[in-house]
Amino acid sequence: MSEETASKGPLSPEMLDKMNAYWRAANYLSVGQIYLKDNPLLERPLTLDDVKPRLLGHWGTTPGLNFLYVHWNRLIRERGLNMLYIIGPGHGGPGLVANTYLEGSYSEIYPHIEQNKDGLKRLFRQFSWPYGIPSHVAPETPGSIHEGGELGYSLVHAYGAAFDNPDLIVACVVGDGEAETGPLATSWHSNKFLNPLTDGAVLPILHLNGYKIANPTILARIPHAELESLMRGYGYEPFTLEGEDPAVMHQQAAAVFDAMLDRIAQIQKAAREDGSTARPAWPMLIMRTPKGWTGPKFVDGKPVEGTWRAHQVPLSEIFEKPEHLRMLEEWMRSYKPEELFDARGRFRVDLADIAPKGRLRMGMNAHSNGGLLLQPLKMPNFRDFDVKIEGRGQHDFESTRILGHLLHAVMQANQDQKNFRVFGPDETASNRLGDVITGTGKAWMAETLPVDEDLSETGRVMEVLSEHMCQGWLEGYLLTGRHGFFNCYEAFIHIIDSMANQHAKWLKVTREIPWRKPIASLNYLLSSLVWRQDHNGFSHQDPGFIDHLMNKKAGVVRVYLPPDANTLLSVADHCLRSRNYINLIVAGKQPAPQWLTIDEAIAHCTKGLGVWQWASNDEGGPDAVMACCGDVPTLETLAAVCLLRERLPDLRIRVVNVVDLMALQPTSEHPHGLPDEDFDRLFPVGTPVVFAFHGYPWLIHRLTYRRHNHDNIHVRGYKEEGTTTTPFDMCVLNNIDRFQLALDVIRRVPRLKPLAGAAEQWYSEAIQRHRLYVAENGDDLPEIKNWRWPQN
Ligand SMILES: Cc1ncc(C[n+]2csc(CCOP(=O)(O)OP(=O)(O)O)c2C)c(N)n1
Ligand SMILES: [Mg+2]
């Protein structure tokens, strides 16, 4: 590089040369991974035998990611930074693998990928190879907490990682295509929740390479001033880096990053030493560089570098066109591998030396393997928050309010550790968990007015009306070794279905990677449930998230439907202590009868399902089993038992309540699955089972399909009938009401066949009476509304 270029910036000529060589090495290794299975140092002319039969991967984004990596390396070394690197366009996986290899962390974690020619050959070969490594920044990639396969979540993950990590800087690349997604578009607002006093910093880089797969990006095709205004409008101070001449770009990048990091240091000093509480305008970078930078400029007469054609594999017809093989060799040789690796294939020591050492290497940053840092939550004794049962079902409590007391105590117990946060889309109070806010407050760095309550710069309850942000922050928080709890309306949790998928995949894979240490589980509380949408109606009625999660790997997912407050406490305690799961808890917030003492609740939850003997009269074996799962189905089932007992006192009914949905499956399908012998004891073969389920009924069939008594299991659940109506009418509309359940039993028990006609008559009269009353009075019949389990 010329002296003149080198003098225009903070890098010494020697450092500039080394950084550029380091970048060339990363680019070389990235291309090598995409194309080659042999001849990794190009010691002989490239032949088709050296090329992989299937060319899989993405080049376009990679040189930009590599460029940033070498600059982070310099900054980490010069400033002793604790830095995590999150890549939105995770399809740039080869770049991260290349860089963690060059810094040595890859070989430490995977010793067979040695720092020599054999290691290079394996490094290349394994990429996108069956049983090798994935093409994206996957859990297998050292230093990663973010796969980036599904675009949109990089920035929320970055913020989640930065919360309560005051010494951490999270550099986050946002793809300009990724920036078009809904979750990413809203993520910029995370800066209204990040406190420079107690949290780390997020350094967003908008990677404006101009293109997605096949189209330009919006942000690349609006005037620069408009883009800057957009970023200013989001509350950032935008910096810009633009160009393609490597020497100039290295100098400019070094200057701009020095300025941005100085700015971060100023912001943190103002908050930490000078007592400033103002919301800072954090720096962000708009980086405008060519897509596929340093790659082939033209292929088959068409421009590639700097266009969407560079997205995947720019030379894809290697086997068909000899010209492509020649161009690939030329491209790879343009990085001058002979100057980068010694004769044995080891990265040149003086170049390797510019990378940070030990734990400061981004591939080794402990925050990227959060389990290493995980401190168990200090858990108060949940028994202390129990509801005293004075007569079963005689008093109503809001179960989630009781849980709120426990969460409040968890929050208080862990205030010093600063490793627990509660997340929710503006519904924490509505879900009756408001107690958790008391004494901790809700995080808020934006303006406040006298009318506001509980907003605080140091709040630990995170409320924002974006399920995406709640989910993303929580994931980032968990993946970096902390704990959390997400509460959400049941119907709207579907908004993050896809994010839950991705997290489940991450967990599934990490469980198989020995160096990834277990992290705290992702805990959901779904409340404001389908059956009790008194204010809202049909739009708010959808219990399908359960079904969604049930498709995930059994090793990862747990689903609990505690029927009352004490079971909810027991389940929540269990979930908060667990590791590497997605725990779904479904529990109502409306006043509802309470059934079990805390000791009974613990015993019941430990089993996952069991006979409620106090509600059963099944001596000598049941005529029918009435199973229930969920709070409203449990109430209706118990009311149906009473109806039956009044009319048919000698009918032997067994009540089985299910808290842990997974227990219904065979042991072969899920670790919580009840052994067949136990299942058969509860649900004897040949005995009719009327099952009232909180969610869509088909799920119970799916779970019990292989059980011996499956043919006799008849399920009632939500069948997409709803509106703004009374609680009991919701049950009637979906045929899960007490009259229907009682009728089902009469219809199914063979010896009651003769009574079926009269029972049908009785049923229609009851429903008729209900309908007329509800239509006339706008409320449920008093004997329904005020029904209580009889005391004897
Ligand atoms: C949510 C989502 N939608 C679509 C895709 C398919 N996809 C993969 S890469 C890509 C283009 C990404 O463009 P950009 O974010 O600009 O990344 P880069 O240009 O840096 O490769 C698309 C649409 C995806 N991975 N995720
Ligand atoms: Mg792009």
GROMACS .gro file of C-alpha atoms in nm, residues 23 27 60-72 85-96 99 137 173-174 207 287 293:
model
   34
   23TRP     CA    1  -0.886  -0.962   0.610
   27ASN     CA    2  -1.184  -1.388   0.283
   60GLY     CA    3  -2.212  -1.172  -0.069
   61THR     CA    4  -2.237  -1.065   0.293
   62THR     CA    5  -1.918  -1.237   0.406
   63PRO     CA    6  -1.637  -0.996   0.313
   64GLY     CA    7  -1.818  -0.715   0.497
   65LEU     CA    8  -1.850  -0.930   0.809
   66ASN     CA    9  -1.482  -1.024   0.782
   67PHE     CA   10  -1.384  -0.662   0.741
   68LEU     CA   11  -1.561  -0.574   1.063
   69TYR     CA   12  -1.408  -0.869   1.249
   70VAL     CA   13  -1.053  -0.755   1.189
   71HIS     CA   14  -1.145  -0.405   1.299
   72TRP     CA   15  -1.308  -0.535   1.617
   85TYR     CA   16  -2.026  -1.000   1.770
   86ILE     CA   17  -2.378  -1.068   1.647
   87ILE     CA   18  -2.437  -1.122   1.277
   88GLY     CA   19  -2.784  -1.050   1.143
   89PRO     CA   20  -2.716  -1.203   0.800
   90GLY     CA   21  -2.617  -1.532   0.959
   91HIS     CA   22  -2.575  -1.680   0.613
   92GLY     CA   23  -2.229  -1.523   0.635
   93GLY     CA   24  -2.132  -1.825   0.844
   94PRO     CA   25  -1.806  -1.896   0.657
   95GLY     CA   26  -1.674  -1.559   0.769
   96LEU     CA   27  -1.727  -1.629   1.137
   99ASN     CA   28  -1.218  -1.563   1.181
  137VAL     CA   29  -2.365  -1.885   1.217
  173VAL     CA   30  -2.450  -0.627   1.205
  174VAL     CA   31  -2.796  -0.565   1.064
  207HIS     CA   32  -2.461  -0.340   0.648
  287MET     CA   33  -2.162   0.090   0.622
  293TRP     CA   34  -1.664  -0.712  -0.206
   0.00000   0.00000   0.00000
